[in-house]
mmCIF file of C-alpha atoms and ligand atoms in Angstrom:
data_model
loop_
_atom_site.group_PDB
_atom_site.id
_atom_site.type_symbol
_atom_site.label_atom_id
_atom_site.label_comp_id
_atom_site.label_asym_id
_atom_site.label_seq_id
_atom_site.Cartn_x
_atom_site.Cartn_y
_atom_site.Cartn_z
ATOM 1 C CA MET A 1413 -22.522 -5.310 10.976
ATOM 2 C CA ASP A 1414 -25.315 -7.803 10.847
ATOM 3 C CA PRO A 1415 -23.759 -11.044 9.542
ATOM 4 C CA VAL A 1416 -27.194 -12.145 8.366
ATOM 5 C CA LEU A 1417 -27.141 -9.335 5.795
ATOM 6 C CA ASN A 1418 -23.500 -9.943 4.808
ATOM 7 C CA PRO A 1419 -23.453 -9.612 1.006
ATOM 8 C CA TYR A 1420 -20.066 -11.266 0.336
ATOM 9 C CA SER A 1421 -19.783 -14.831 -0.862
ATOM 10 C CA PRO A 1422 -16.434 -16.586 -0.531
ATOM 11 C CA GLY A 1423 -16.725 -20.155 -1.807
ATOM 12 C CA ALA A 1424 -16.306 -22.224 -4.946
ATOM 13 C CA GLY A 1425 -18.810 -21.229 -7.615
ATOM 14 C CA ARG A 1426 -20.791 -18.940 -5.305
ATOM 15 C CA LYS A 1427 -22.499 -16.181 -7.246
ATOM 16 C CA PRO A 1428 -21.146 -12.799 -6.102
ATOM 17 C CA ALA A 1429 -23.596 -10.018 -5.246
ATOM 18 C CA ALA A 1430 -21.760 -7.946 -7.877
ATOM 19 C CA LEU A 1431 -20.166 -9.801 -10.789
ATOM 20 C CA VAL A 1432 -17.601 -7.213 -11.838
ATOM 21 C CA GLY A 1433 -14.867 -6.942 -14.455
ATOM 22 C CA ARG A 1434 -16.125 -9.535 -16.916
ATOM 23 C CA ASP A 1435 -17.876 -7.263 -19.408
ATOM 24 C CA GLN A 1436 -15.854 -8.401 -22.412
ATOM 25 C CA PRO A 1437 -16.505 -12.147 -22.233
ATOM 26 C CA ARG A 1438 -20.139 -11.532 -21.255
ATOM 27 C CA THR A 1439 -20.675 -9.279 -24.260
ATOM 28 C CA ASP A 1440 -18.868 -11.732 -26.516
ATOM 29 C CA TRP A 1441 -21.108 -14.504 -25.231
ATOM 30 C CA GLN A 1442 -24.248 -12.490 -26.015
ATOM 31 C CA VAL A 1443 -22.937 -11.901 -29.535
ATOM 32 C CA ALA A 1444 -22.262 -15.629 -29.920
ATOM 33 C CA LEU A 1445 -25.805 -16.438 -28.726
ATOM 34 C CA ASP A 1446 -27.162 -13.946 -31.283
ATOM 35 C CA ARG A 1447 -25.070 -15.504 -34.037
ATOM 36 C CA VAL A 1448 -26.192 -19.035 -33.309
ATOM 37 C CA GLU A 1449 -29.832 -17.931 -33.208
ATOM 38 C CA ILE A 1450 -29.598 -16.558 -36.742
ATOM 39 C CA GLY A 1451 -27.822 -19.680 -37.984
ATOM 40 C CA ARG A 1452 -24.217 -18.452 -37.937
ATOM 41 C CA SER A 1453 -21.504 -20.424 -36.222
ATOM 42 C CA ALA A 1454 -19.598 -19.343 -33.121
ATOM 43 C CA GLN A 1455 -16.388 -20.881 -31.822
ATOM 44 C CA PRO A 1456 -16.373 -22.552 -28.393
ATOM 45 C CA PHE A 1457 -15.461 -20.301 -25.467
ATOM 46 C CA VAL A 1458 -12.549 -21.387 -23.302
ATOM 47 C CA LEU A 1459 -12.313 -19.769 -19.858
ATOM 48 C CA TYR A 1460 -9.032 -20.537 -18.138
ATOM 49 C CA GLY A 1461 -7.228 -19.308 -15.065
ATOM 50 C CA LEU A 1462 -6.016 -20.052 -11.565
ATOM 51 C CA ARG A 1463 -8.218 -21.384 -8.792
ATOM 52 C CA GLY A 1464 -10.553 -18.842 -7.240
ATOM 53 C CA VAL A 1465 -10.452 -16.261 -10.050
ATOM 54 C CA GLY A 1466 -14.086 -16.731 -11.033
ATOM 55 C CA LYS A 1467 -14.278 -19.226 -13.914
ATOM 56 C CA THR A 1468 -17.237 -21.178 -12.562
ATOM 57 C CA VAL A 1469 -19.116 -18.009 -11.706
ATOM 58 C CA LEU A 1470 -18.612 -16.723 -15.260
ATOM 59 C CA LEU A 1471 -19.570 -20.065 -16.782
ATOM 60 C CA SER A 1472 -22.761 -20.062 -14.720
ATOM 61 C CA ASP A 1473 -23.446 -16.531 -15.883
ATOM 62 C CA PHE A 1474 -23.146 -17.818 -19.466
ATOM 63 C CA ARG A 1475 -25.580 -20.597 -18.607
ATOM 64 C CA ARG A 1476 -28.131 -18.157 -17.209
ATOM 65 C CA ALA A 1477 -27.809 -15.926 -20.271
ATOM 66 C CA ALA A 1478 -28.602 -18.882 -22.531
ATOM 67 C CA ALA A 1479 -31.388 -20.167 -20.265
ATOM 68 C CA ASP A 1480 -32.963 -16.690 -20.165
ATOM 69 C CA ARG A 1481 -33.373 -16.951 -23.927
ATOM 70 C CA GLY A 1482 -35.097 -20.310 -23.570
ATOM 71 C CA TRP A 1483 -32.145 -22.314 -24.907
ATOM 72 C CA ILE A 1484 -31.616 -25.995 -24.167
ATOM 73 C CA VAL A 1485 -28.788 -25.830 -21.643
ATOM 74 C CA ALA A 1486 -26.514 -28.438 -20.069
ATOM 75 C CA GLN A 1487 -23.776 -27.517 -17.579
ATOM 76 C CA VAL A 1488 -21.555 -30.270 -16.186
ATOM 77 C CA GLU A 1489 -18.344 -30.610 -14.204
ATOM 78 C CA ALA A 1490 -15.702 -32.991 -15.538
ATOM 79 C CA GLY A 1491 -13.855 -35.333 -13.217
ATOM 80 C CA ALA A 1492 -16.613 -35.406 -10.593
ATOM 81 C CA GLY A 1493 -16.872 -39.186 -10.666
ATOM 82 C CA LYS A 1494 -18.895 -39.456 -13.876
ATOM 83 C CA SER A 1495 -17.858 -39.858 -17.490
ATOM 84 C CA LEU A 1496 -18.694 -36.996 -19.848
ATOM 85 C CA ARG A 1497 -21.229 -39.283 -21.516
ATOM 86 C CA GLN A 1498 -23.087 -39.922 -18.295
ATOM 87 C CA ALA A 1499 -22.809 -36.392 -16.928
ATOM 88 C CA LEU A 1500 -24.172 -34.816 -20.108
ATOM 89 C CA GLY A 1501 -26.875 -37.418 -20.516
ATOM 90 C CA GLU A 1502 -28.211 -36.930 -17.003
ATOM 91 C CA THR A 1503 -28.060 -33.141 -17.139
ATOM 92 C CA LEU A 1504 -30.038 -33.042 -20.355
ATOM 93 C CA HIS A 1505 -32.968 -34.920 -18.897
ATOM 94 C CA ALA A 1506 -34.563 -31.916 -17.180
ATOM 95 C CA PRO A 1507 -34.410 -29.440 -20.097
ATOM 96 C CA LEU A 1508 -35.658 -32.099 -22.514
ATOM 97 C CA ALA A 1509 -38.496 -33.061 -20.196
ATOM 98 C CA ASP A 1510 -39.470 -29.378 -20.097
ATOM 99 C CA LEU A 1511 -39.542 -29.174 -23.894
ATOM 100 C CA ALA A 1512 -41.271 -32.476 -24.585
ATOM 101 C CA ARG A 1513 -44.955 -32.261 -25.462
ATOM 102 C CA PRO A 1514 -47.279 -34.431 -27.517
ATOM 103 C CA SER A 1515 -47.357 -31.773 -30.253
ATOM 104 C CA ALA A 1516 -43.538 -31.849 -30.536
ATOM 105 C CA GLY A 1517 -42.238 -31.100 -34.026
ATOM 106 C CA ARG A 1518 -40.427 -33.688 -36.089
ATOM 107 C CA ARG A 1519 -36.929 -32.593 -35.120
ATOM 108 C CA LEU A 1520 -37.760 -32.414 -31.430
ATOM 109 C CA ALA A 1521 -39.274 -35.903 -31.568
ATOM 110 C CA SER A 1522 -36.155 -37.285 -33.245
ATOM 111 C CA ALA A 1523 -33.896 -35.480 -30.768
ATOM 112 C CA LEU A 1524 -35.839 -37.074 -27.914
ATOM 113 C CA LYS A 1525 -35.431 -40.460 -29.568
ATOM 114 C CA THR A 1526 -31.701 -39.835 -29.933
ATOM 115 C CA ALA A 1527 -31.481 -38.737 -26.282
ATOM 116 C CA LEU A 1528 -33.205 -41.975 -25.228
ATOM 117 C CA SER A 1529 -30.665 -44.013 -27.175
ATOM 118 C CA PHE A 1530 -27.828 -41.951 -25.663
ATOM 119 C CA LYS A 1531 -29.201 -42.664 -22.187
ATOM 120 C CA ALA A 1532 -29.375 -46.377 -23.006
ATOM 121 C CA SER A 1533 -25.692 -46.289 -24.024
ATOM 122 C CA TYR A 1534 -24.572 -45.810 -20.417
ATOM 123 C CA ASP A 1535 -27.639 -47.006 -18.522
ATOM 124 C CA PRO A 1536 -29.376 -49.887 -20.303
ATOM 125 C CA ALA A 1537 -31.881 -50.258 -17.455
ATOM 126 C CA GLY A 1538 -32.686 -46.520 -17.460
ATOM 127 C CA THR A 1539 -36.320 -45.584 -17.862
ATOM 128 C CA TRP A 1540 -36.782 -42.142 -19.334
ATOM 129 C CA ASN A 1541 -40.199 -41.371 -20.636
ATOM 130 C CA PHE A 1542 -40.864 -37.988 -22.155
ATOM 131 C CA GLY A 1543 -44.532 -38.775 -22.734
ATOM 132 C CA VAL A 1544 -44.018 -38.333 -26.468
ATOM 133 C CA ASP A 1545 -44.523 -41.092 -29.004
ATOM 134 C CA VAL A 1546 -41.148 -41.217 -30.747
ATOM 135 C CA ALA A 1547 -41.601 -44.624 -32.342
ATOM 136 C CA GLY A 1548 -42.247 -43.237 -35.821
ATOM 137 C CA ALA A 1549 -39.649 -40.449 -35.602
ATOM 138 C CA PRO A 1550 -36.219 -40.648 -37.178
ATOM 139 C CA GLY A 1551 -33.350 -40.325 -34.716
ATOM 140 C CA GLY A 1552 -31.899 -42.706 -32.158
ATOM 141 C CA GLY A 1553 -28.638 -44.500 -32.791
ATOM 142 C CA ALA A 1554 -26.535 -42.597 -30.257
ATOM 143 C CA ASP A 1555 -25.630 -45.872 -28.594
ATOM 144 C CA THR A 1556 -22.769 -47.319 -30.626
ATOM 145 C CA GLY A 1557 -20.485 -47.087 -27.600
ATOM 146 C CA VAL A 1558 -18.033 -44.844 -29.456
ATOM 147 C CA LEU A 1559 -18.165 -41.536 -27.604
ATOM 148 C CA GLU A 1560 -17.402 -39.278 -30.544
ATOM 149 C CA THR A 1561 -20.020 -40.940 -32.742
ATOM 150 C CA ASP A 1562 -22.716 -40.958 -30.093
ATOM 151 C CA LEU A 1563 -22.080 -37.456 -28.805
ATOM 152 C CA ARG A 1564 -21.955 -36.071 -32.320
ATOM 153 C CA LYS A 1565 -25.356 -37.609 -33.062
ATOM 154 C CA LEU A 1566 -26.799 -36.286 -29.815
ATOM 155 C CA VAL A 1567 -25.464 -32.747 -30.256
ATOM 156 C CA HIS A 1568 -26.473 -32.643 -33.904
ATOM 157 C CA ASP A 1569 -30.044 -33.756 -33.251
ATOM 158 C CA LEU A 1570 -30.513 -31.568 -30.182
ATOM 159 C CA ALA A 1571 -29.161 -28.552 -32.051
ATOM 160 C CA ALA A 1572 -31.609 -29.242 -34.882
ATOM 161 C CA ALA A 1573 -34.459 -29.475 -32.372
ATOM 162 C CA ALA A 1574 -33.315 -26.230 -30.770
ATOM 163 C CA ASP A 1575 -33.357 -24.602 -34.213
ATOM 164 C CA GLU A 1576 -36.908 -25.856 -34.736
ATOM 165 C CA GLU A 1577 -37.842 -24.246 -31.417
ATOM 166 C CA GLY A 1578 -36.206 -20.957 -32.464
ATOM 167 C CA VAL A 1579 -33.396 -21.237 -29.901
ATOM 168 C CA GLY A 1580 -30.026 -22.952 -29.542
ATOM 169 C CA LEU A 1581 -28.251 -25.613 -27.507
ATOM 170 C CA ALA A 1582 -25.587 -24.549 -24.979
ATOM 171 C CA ILE A 1583 -23.137 -27.084 -23.560
ATOM 172 C CA LEU A 1584 -20.970 -25.873 -20.704
ATOM 173 C CA ILE A 1585 -18.219 -27.966 -19.129
ATOM 174 C CA ASP A 1586 -16.375 -26.903 -15.974
ATOM 175 C CA GLU A 1587 -13.007 -28.340 -14.835
ATOM 176 C CA ALA A 1588 -12.483 -29.366 -18.442
ATOM 177 C CA GLN A 1589 -8.788 -30.091 -17.858
ATOM 178 C CA ASP A 1590 -10.054 -33.224 -16.092
ATOM 179 C CA LEU A 1591 -11.731 -34.655 -19.200
ATOM 180 C CA ASP A 1592 -9.970 -37.779 -20.354
ATOM 181 C CA PRO A 1593 -8.094 -37.675 -23.674
ATOM 182 C CA ALA A 1594 -10.849 -39.417 -25.653
ATOM 183 C CA GLU A 1595 -13.428 -36.983 -24.264
ATOM 184 C CA LEU A 1596 -11.284 -33.991 -25.210
ATOM 185 C CA VAL A 1597 -10.786 -35.277 -28.733
ATOM 186 C CA ALA A 1598 -14.502 -35.973 -29.134
ATOM 187 C CA LEU A 1599 -15.459 -32.564 -27.819
ATOM 188 C CA CYS A 1600 -13.039 -30.703 -30.102
ATOM 189 C CA ALA A 1601 -14.060 -32.739 -33.139
ATOM 190 C CA ILE A 1602 -17.762 -32.138 -32.539
ATOM 191 C CA ALA A 1603 -17.269 -28.414 -31.928
ATOM 192 C CA HIS A 1604 -15.332 -28.274 -35.176
ATOM 193 C CA ALA A 1605 -18.051 -30.093 -37.113
ATOM 194 C CA ALA A 1606 -20.689 -27.839 -35.567
ATOM 195 C CA ALA A 1607 -18.817 -24.695 -36.588
ATOM 196 C CA GLN A 1608 -18.382 -25.931 -40.147
ATOM 197 C CA ASP A 1609 -22.045 -26.715 -40.652
ATOM 198 C CA ASP A 1610 -23.586 -23.947 -38.541
ATOM 199 C CA TRP A 1611 -25.326 -26.208 -36.061
ATOM 200 C CA HIS A 1612 -27.392 -24.289 -33.516
ATOM 201 C CA VAL A 1613 -25.035 -25.052 -30.665
ATOM 202 C CA LEU A 1614 -22.590 -23.122 -28.547
ATOM 203 C CA PHE A 1615 -19.932 -24.644 -26.284
ATOM 204 C CA ALA A 1616 -18.122 -23.141 -23.319
ATOM 205 C CA VAL A 1617 -15.464 -24.914 -21.293
ATOM 206 C CA ALA A 1618 -13.658 -23.705 -18.186
ATOM 207 C CA GLY A 1619 -10.558 -24.941 -16.437
ATOM 208 C CA LEU A 1620 -7.058 -24.415 -15.158
ATOM 209 C CA PRO A 1621 -4.362 -22.505 -17.075
ATOM 210 C CA SER A 1622 -3.241 -25.782 -18.651
ATOM 211 C CA LEU A 1623 -6.565 -26.081 -20.501
ATOM 212 C CA PRO A 1624 -5.595 -24.278 -23.748
ATOM 213 C CA ARG A 1625 -2.586 -26.559 -24.137
ATOM 214 C CA VAL A 1626 -4.615 -29.667 -23.331
ATOM 215 C CA LEU A 1627 -7.196 -28.706 -25.972
ATOM 216 C CA THR A 1628 -4.745 -27.885 -28.734
ATOM 217 C CA GLU A 1629 -2.857 -31.097 -28.038
ATOM 218 C CA ALA A 1630 -6.140 -32.986 -28.460
ATOM 219 C CA LYS A 1631 -6.939 -31.327 -31.811
ATOM 220 C CA SER A 1632 -4.912 -28.613 -33.494
ATOM 221 C CA TYR A 1633 -7.981 -26.746 -34.715
ATOM 222 C CA ALA A 1634 -8.774 -25.988 -31.089
ATOM 223 C CA GLU A 1635 -6.351 -23.102 -31.681
ATOM 224 C CA ARG A 1636 -9.240 -21.233 -33.237
ATOM 225 C CA PHE A 1637 -11.447 -21.466 -30.158
ATOM 226 C CA ASN A 1638 -12.362 -18.280 -28.335
ATOM 227 C CA TYR A 1639 -9.933 -18.064 -25.391
ATOM 228 C CA HIS A 1640 -10.516 -15.853 -22.347
ATOM 229 C CA LEU A 1641 -7.946 -15.718 -19.568
ATOM 230 C CA VAL A 1642 -9.890 -15.145 -16.345
ATOM 231 C CA LYS A 1643 -7.648 -13.081 -14.111
ATOM 232 C CA GLU A 1644 -7.527 -11.229 -10.846
ATOM 233 C CA LEU A 1645 -9.467 -7.946 -10.788
ATOM 234 C CA ARG A 1646 -7.540 -4.732 -11.097
ATOM 235 C CA GLY A 1647 -7.767 -1.425 -9.176
ATOM 236 C CA SER A 1648 -11.160 0.204 -9.370
ATOM 237 C CA VAL A 1649 -12.821 -2.988 -10.619
ATOM 238 C CA ALA A 1650 -11.609 -4.893 -7.557
ATOM 239 C CA ALA A 1651 -12.865 -1.971 -5.463
ATOM 240 C CA ASP A 1652 -16.289 -2.309 -7.097
ATOM 241 C CA ALA A 1653 -16.452 -5.955 -5.998
ATOM 242 C CA LEU A 1654 -16.304 -4.626 -2.413
ATOM 243 C CA THR A 1655 -18.253 -1.379 -2.562
ATOM 244 C CA LYS A 1656 -21.164 -2.279 -4.848
ATOM 245 C CA PRO A 1657 -22.680 -5.055 -2.703
ATOM 246 C CA ALA A 1658 -22.395 -2.845 0.400
ATOM 247 C CA ALA A 1659 -23.883 0.194 -1.338
ATOM 248 C CA ASP A 1660 -26.940 -1.878 -2.194
ATOM 249 C CA ASP A 1661 -27.456 -2.209 1.566
ATOM 250 C CA GLY A 1662 -26.774 1.476 2.260
ATOM 251 C CA VAL A 1663 -23.277 0.797 3.619
ATOM 252 C CA ALA A 1664 -20.241 2.828 2.459
ATOM 253 C CA TRP A 1665 -16.577 1.809 2.511
ATOM 254 C CA ASP A 1666 -13.916 4.410 3.390
ATOM 255 C CA GLY A 1667 -11.353 4.751 0.613
ATOM 256 C CA ALA A 1668 -8.476 3.618 2.830
ATOM 257 C CA ALA A 1669 -10.412 0.485 3.825
ATOM 258 C CA VAL A 1670 -11.045 -0.421 0.192
ATOM 259 C CA GLY A 1671 -7.397 0.237 -0.647
ATOM 260 C CA LEU A 1672 -6.193 -2.099 2.078
ATOM 261 C CA VAL A 1673 -8.455 -5.004 1.109
ATOM 262 C CA VAL A 1674 -7.723 -4.625 -2.607
ATOM 263 C CA GLU A 1675 -4.006 -4.618 -1.903
ATOM 264 C CA GLU A 1676 -4.044 -7.506 0.558
ATOM 265 C CA SER A 1677 -6.194 -9.645 -1.743
ATOM 266 C CA ALA A 1678 -4.078 -8.773 -4.790
ATOM 267 C CA GLY A 1679 -7.462 -8.480 -6.536
ATOM 268 C CA TYR A 1680 -8.181 -12.225 -6.406
ATOM 269 C CA PRO A 1681 -11.949 -12.594 -6.401
ATOM 270 C CA TYR A 1682 -12.017 -15.370 -3.808
ATOM 271 C CA PHE A 1683 -9.856 -13.359 -1.399
ATOM 272 C CA LEU A 1684 -11.846 -10.175 -2.034
ATOM 273 C CA GLN A 1685 -15.005 -12.027 -1.045
ATOM 274 C CA GLN A 1686 -13.356 -13.555 2.032
ATOM 275 C CA PHE A 1687 -11.843 -10.298 3.279
ATOM 276 C CA GLY A 1688 -15.004 -8.412 2.340
ATOM 277 C CA GLN A 1689 -17.084 -10.806 4.384
ATOM 278 C CA ASP A 1690 -14.825 -10.590 7.446
ATOM 279 C CA THR A 1691 -14.493 -6.823 7.203
ATOM 280 C CA TRP A 1692 -18.280 -6.430 7.079
ATOM 281 C CA ASN A 1693 -18.612 -8.582 10.186
ATOM 282 C CA ALA A 1694 -15.974 -6.496 12.000
ATOM 283 C CA ALA A 1695 -17.689 -3.181 11.209
ATOM 284 C CA SER A 1696 -20.565 -1.424 12.934
ATOM 285 C CA GLY A 1697 -22.890 1.385 11.852
ATOM 286 C CA SER A 1698 -23.157 2.135 8.156
ATOM 287 C CA ARG A 1699 -19.470 2.904 7.412
ATOM 288 C CA ILE A 1700 -16.598 0.513 6.922
ATOM 289 C CA THR A 1701 -13.345 2.003 8.196
ATOM 290 C CA TYR A 1702 -9.658 1.248 7.749
ATOM 291 C CA ASP A 1703 -9.548 -0.365 11.190
ATOM 292 C CA ASP A 1704 -12.449 -2.640 10.284
ATOM 293 C CA ALA A 1705 -10.546 -3.657 7.146
ATOM 294 C CA ARG A 1706 -7.411 -4.442 9.162
ATOM 295 C CA VAL A 1707 -9.395 -6.721 11.440
ATOM 296 C CA GLY A 1708 -11.221 -8.208 8.429
ATOM 297 C CA VAL A 1709 -8.047 -8.987 6.534
ATOM 298 C CA ALA A 1710 -6.448 -10.618 9.575
ATOM 299 C CA THR A 1711 -9.556 -12.694 10.269
ATOM 300 C CA GLY A 1712 -9.893 -13.532 6.582
ATOM 301 C CA ARG A 1713 -6.296 -14.693 6.358
ATOM 302 C CA GLY A 1714 -6.926 -17.000 9.291
ATOM 303 C CA ALA A 1715 -10.012 -18.377 7.572
ATOM 304 C CA LEU A 1716 -8.099 -18.975 4.338
ATOM 305 C CA ASP A 1717 -5.277 -20.676 6.209
ATOM 306 C CA THR A 1718 -7.618 -23.033 8.005
ATOM 307 C CA GLY A 1719 -9.885 -23.594 4.991
ATOM 308 C CA PHE A 1720 -8.962 -22.683 1.420
ATOM 309 C CA PHE A 1721 -5.218 -23.439 1.740
ATOM 310 C CA ARG A 1722 -5.395 -26.078 4.454
ATOM 311 C CA VAL A 1723 -7.741 -28.444 2.638
ATOM 312 C CA ARG A 1724 -5.402 -28.423 -0.347
ATOM 313 C CA TRP A 1725 -2.305 -28.979 1.765
ATOM 314 C CA ASP A 1726 -3.967 -31.825 3.664
ATOM 315 C CA ARG A 1727 -4.922 -33.479 0.387
ATOM 316 C CA ALA A 1728 -1.208 -34.065 -0.339
ATOM 317 C CA THR A 1729 0.666 -37.070 1.050
ATOM 318 C CA ARG A 1730 3.877 -36.486 2.989
ATOM 319 C CA ALA A 1731 5.992 -37.199 -0.068
ATOM 320 C CA GLU A 1732 3.867 -34.814 -2.114
ATOM 321 C CA GLN A 1733 4.129 -32.153 0.584
ATOM 322 C CA LYS A 1734 7.898 -32.452 0.420
ATOM 323 C CA TYR A 1735 7.731 -31.796 -3.302
ATOM 324 C CA LEU A 1736 5.387 -28.824 -2.779
ATOM 325 C CA ARG A 1737 7.773 -27.374 -0.195
ATOM 326 C CA ALA A 1738 10.591 -27.543 -2.703
ATOM 327 C CA MET A 1739 8.360 -25.748 -5.210
ATOM 328 C CA ALA A 1740 7.364 -23.088 -2.666
ATOM 329 C CA GLU A 1741 10.953 -21.810 -2.601
ATOM 330 C CA ASP A 1742 10.251 -20.314 -6.036
ATOM 331 C CA GLY A 1743 7.066 -18.535 -4.965
ATOM 332 C CA ASP A 1744 3.883 -18.600 -7.048
ATOM 333 C CA ASP A 1745 5.515 -18.175 -10.435
ATOM 334 C CA GLY A 1746 6.375 -21.793 -11.150
ATOM 335 C CA SER A 1747 9.464 -23.959 -10.935
ATOM 336 C CA SER A 1748 11.542 -26.069 -13.268
ATOM 337 C CA SER A 1749 10.880 -29.740 -12.509
ATOM 338 C CA GLY A 1750 14.567 -30.468 -13.056
ATOM 339 C CA GLU A 1751 15.562 -27.848 -10.518
ATOM 340 C CA ILE A 1752 13.158 -29.252 -7.924
ATOM 341 C CA ALA A 1753 14.558 -32.724 -8.437
ATOM 342 C CA ASN A 1754 18.049 -31.266 -7.913
ATOM 343 C CA ARG A 1755 16.905 -29.643 -4.703
ATOM 344 C CA LEU A 1756 15.551 -32.940 -3.465
ATOM 345 C CA GLY A 1757 18.664 -34.810 -4.602
ATOM 346 C CA ARG A 1758 17.001 -37.249 -6.990
ATOM 347 C CA ARG A 1759 16.512 -37.706 -10.713
ATOM 348 C CA ALA A 1760 13.611 -35.765 -12.239
ATOM 349 C CA THR A 1761 12.017 -38.900 -13.687
ATOM 350 C CA SER A 1762 11.634 -40.422 -10.244
ATOM 351 C CA PHE A 1763 9.181 -37.623 -9.371
ATOM 352 C CA GLY A 1764 6.900 -38.413 -12.307
ATOM 353 C CA PRO A 1765 4.242 -40.175 -10.211
ATOM 354 C CA ILE A 1766 4.278 -37.463 -7.526
ATOM 355 C CA ARG A 1767 3.830 -34.720 -10.112
ATOM 356 C CA ALA A 1768 1.061 -36.682 -11.816
ATOM 357 C CA ASN A 1769 -0.768 -37.158 -8.507
ATOM 358 C CA LEU A 1770 -0.451 -33.496 -7.597
ATOM 359 C CA ILE A 1771 -1.815 -32.520 -11.000
ATOM 360 C CA ALA A 1772 -4.678 -35.000 -10.652
ATOM 361 C CA LYS A 1773 -5.487 -33.510 -7.240
ATOM 362 C CA GLY A 1774 -5.659 -30.067 -8.870
ATOM 363 C CA LEU A 1775 -2.920 -28.621 -6.669
ATOM 364 C CA VAL A 1776 -0.394 -27.889 -9.406
ATOM 365 C CA TYR A 1777 -0.377 -27.662 -13.183
ATOM 366 C CA ALA A 1778 2.221 -27.640 -15.926
ATOM 367 C CA PRO A 1779 2.214 -24.204 -17.632
ATOM 368 C CA GLU A 1780 4.660 -25.655 -20.164
ATOM 369 C CA HIS A 1781 6.737 -28.797 -20.468
ATOM 370 C CA GLY A 1782 9.294 -29.103 -17.688
ATOM 371 C CA VAL A 1783 7.644 -26.404 -15.569
ATOM 372 C CA ILE A 1784 5.311 -26.850 -12.627
ATOM 373 C CA ALA A 1785 3.280 -24.197 -10.796
ATOM 374 C CA PHE A 1786 0.660 -23.868 -8.066
ATOM 375 C CA THR A 1787 -2.961 -23.582 -9.166
ATOM 376 C CA VAL A 1788 -3.786 -21.401 -6.165
ATOM 377 C CA PRO A 1789 -2.442 -17.871 -5.733
ATOM 378 C CA GLY A 1790 -0.666 -17.486 -2.389
ATOM 379 C CA MET A 1791 -0.061 -21.219 -1.924
ATOM 380 C CA ALA A 1792 3.732 -20.809 -1.825
ATOM 381 C CA ALA A 1793 3.537 -18.289 1.001
ATOM 382 C CA PHE A 1794 1.117 -20.537 2.903
ATOM 383 C CA ILE A 1795 3.470 -23.505 2.595
ATOM 384 C CA ASN A 1796 6.413 -21.441 3.726
ATOM 385 C CA ARG A 1797 4.432 -20.604 6.875
ATOM 386 C CA GLN A 1798 3.864 -24.268 7.726
ATOM 387 C CA PRO A 1799 6.213 -25.707 10.349
ATOM 388 C CA THR A 1800 8.358 -28.564 9.067
ATOM 389 C CA SER A 1801 7.925 -31.734 11.070
HETATM 390 N N1 ATP B 690 -16.220 -11.224 -11.266
HETATM 391 C C1 ATP B 690 -16.324 -11.414 -9.946
HETATM 392 N N2 ATP B 690 -16.598 -10.395 -9.129
HETATM 393 C C2 ATP B 690 -16.686 -10.607 -7.798
HETATM 394 N N3 ATP B 690 -16.510 -11.789 -7.198
HETATM 395 C C3 ATP B 690 -16.245 -12.840 -7.967
HETATM 396 C C4 ATP B 690 -16.126 -12.713 -9.369
HETATM 397 N N4 ATP B 690 -15.851 -13.927 -9.892
HETATM 398 C C5 ATP B 690 -15.793 -14.776 -8.852
HETATM 399 N N5 ATP B 690 -16.019 -14.145 -7.688
HETATM 400 C C6 ATP B 690 -15.988 -14.793 -6.352
HETATM 401 O O1 ATP B 690 -14.749 -15.492 -6.294
HETATM 402 C C7 ATP B 690 -14.893 -16.781 -5.697
HETATM 403 C C8 ATP B 690 -14.375 -17.859 -6.636
HETATM 404 O O2 ATP B 690 -15.168 -17.951 -7.816
HETATM 405 P P1 ATP B 690 -15.230 -19.289 -8.674
HETATM 406 O O3 ATP B 690 -15.578 -20.447 -7.818
HETATM 407 O O4 ATP B 690 -16.061 -19.006 -9.857
HETATM 408 O O5 ATP B 690 -13.684 -19.426 -9.113
HETATM 409 P P2 ATP B 690 -13.023 -20.548 -10.006
HETATM 410 O O6 ATP B 690 -12.072 -19.849 -10.909
HETATM 411 O O7 ATP B 690 -14.079 -21.388 -10.626
HETATM 412 O O8 ATP B 690 -12.205 -21.393 -8.944
HETATM 413 P P3 ATP B 690 -11.800 -22.963 -8.982
HETATM 414 O O9 ATP B 690 -10.679 -23.078 -9.975
HETATM 415 O O10 ATP B 690 -11.360 -23.257 -7.577
HETATM 416 O O11 ATP B 690 -13.016 -23.749 -9.395
HETATM 417 C C9 ATP B 690 -16.361 -16.891 -5.317
HETATM 418 O O12 ATP B 690 -16.449 -16.583 -3.955
HETATM 419 C C10 ATP B 690 -17.063 -15.845 -6.156
HETATM 420 O O13 ATP B 690 -18.188 -15.312 -5.505
HETATM 421 MG MG1 MG B 691 -14.507 -23.367 -10.516
#
């Protein structure tokens, strides 16, 4: 079928034509937005799960829901070469510029002044100008250099401005497992303060399955955050991810074709999109048949092997690949670090740097102490298919 019209969207963070199976967190998020708007607190949302399950897509859906209500919204990705301070500061420029006007209320003027001081804390030469005279306004002082102090001041003042505007402030952080320890502590402490005093702010963070542990280790009250495990899609919901986008274009999937793709993808959203895309391209007319799905799955697997899996494998050094191979013997469920060291004939401690590098590269994570697992479903099988050299 016409590849130009192909409705499937394999790729990191790419919005699917049909966002299926996430009704609960989306409803919960709407309730939290409602609560904040009437001055009640809502705990931060934590979206966690393996790579390719749809965390970023859900986080972006949260962002749109807040933006649709006219909220002040900042979405950033941790670990993308910028500190949290800088990433948040820069992202806030556009929404603040949109809000700024000469008739700005007192709280908005002080929030703008605080934002200017926050900007100066990481970019002394920076020249933001909101076209609003903030000289006489209270605010400012978010430039002590201590992240928790400065961020607290910024979030507090922006949330107060949002309240004055009849909306809220939403702060969304993707890949949050990559925040550094001081950033995690600051974030948890500020979210805690906000919840205690009903600031008009709502946080959402997304990251790998290690994120809940990382947060609660930073601050124990992170246990009360609102955790959502983002998982593979099951049965008829996974089927919807395939059939709904096609139906919108007047194309129907045969039941057997859907069954094959759902089974072969194990319901993982990324794989559903990949196989869906390749099956569409293999089909002709306005029906997708079992044979089209067989071709699509085979083509899709090839694409995953040369793309999705390959880029991760190539990111590992030879020594790291050796470690990953030893892990792959246990499949996708995780391995004991001690057992892997045994397999490789060395002491577990000597693999500390390799493990740390693999975690930093996002290839593996530690579900619990002494255990190590792949962040990508199907990685073990991919590795086992690679020739040893
Ligand atoms: N609920 C959903 N329904 C259908 N497709 C989805 C859904 N969620 C995500 N997808 C698709 O799955 C793929 C991966 O989504 P996304 O990038 O959000 O995953 P992720 O969990 O953030 O992965 P990573 O950990 O690699 O950042 C994308 O192609 C996206 O279109
Ligand atoms: Mg993501």
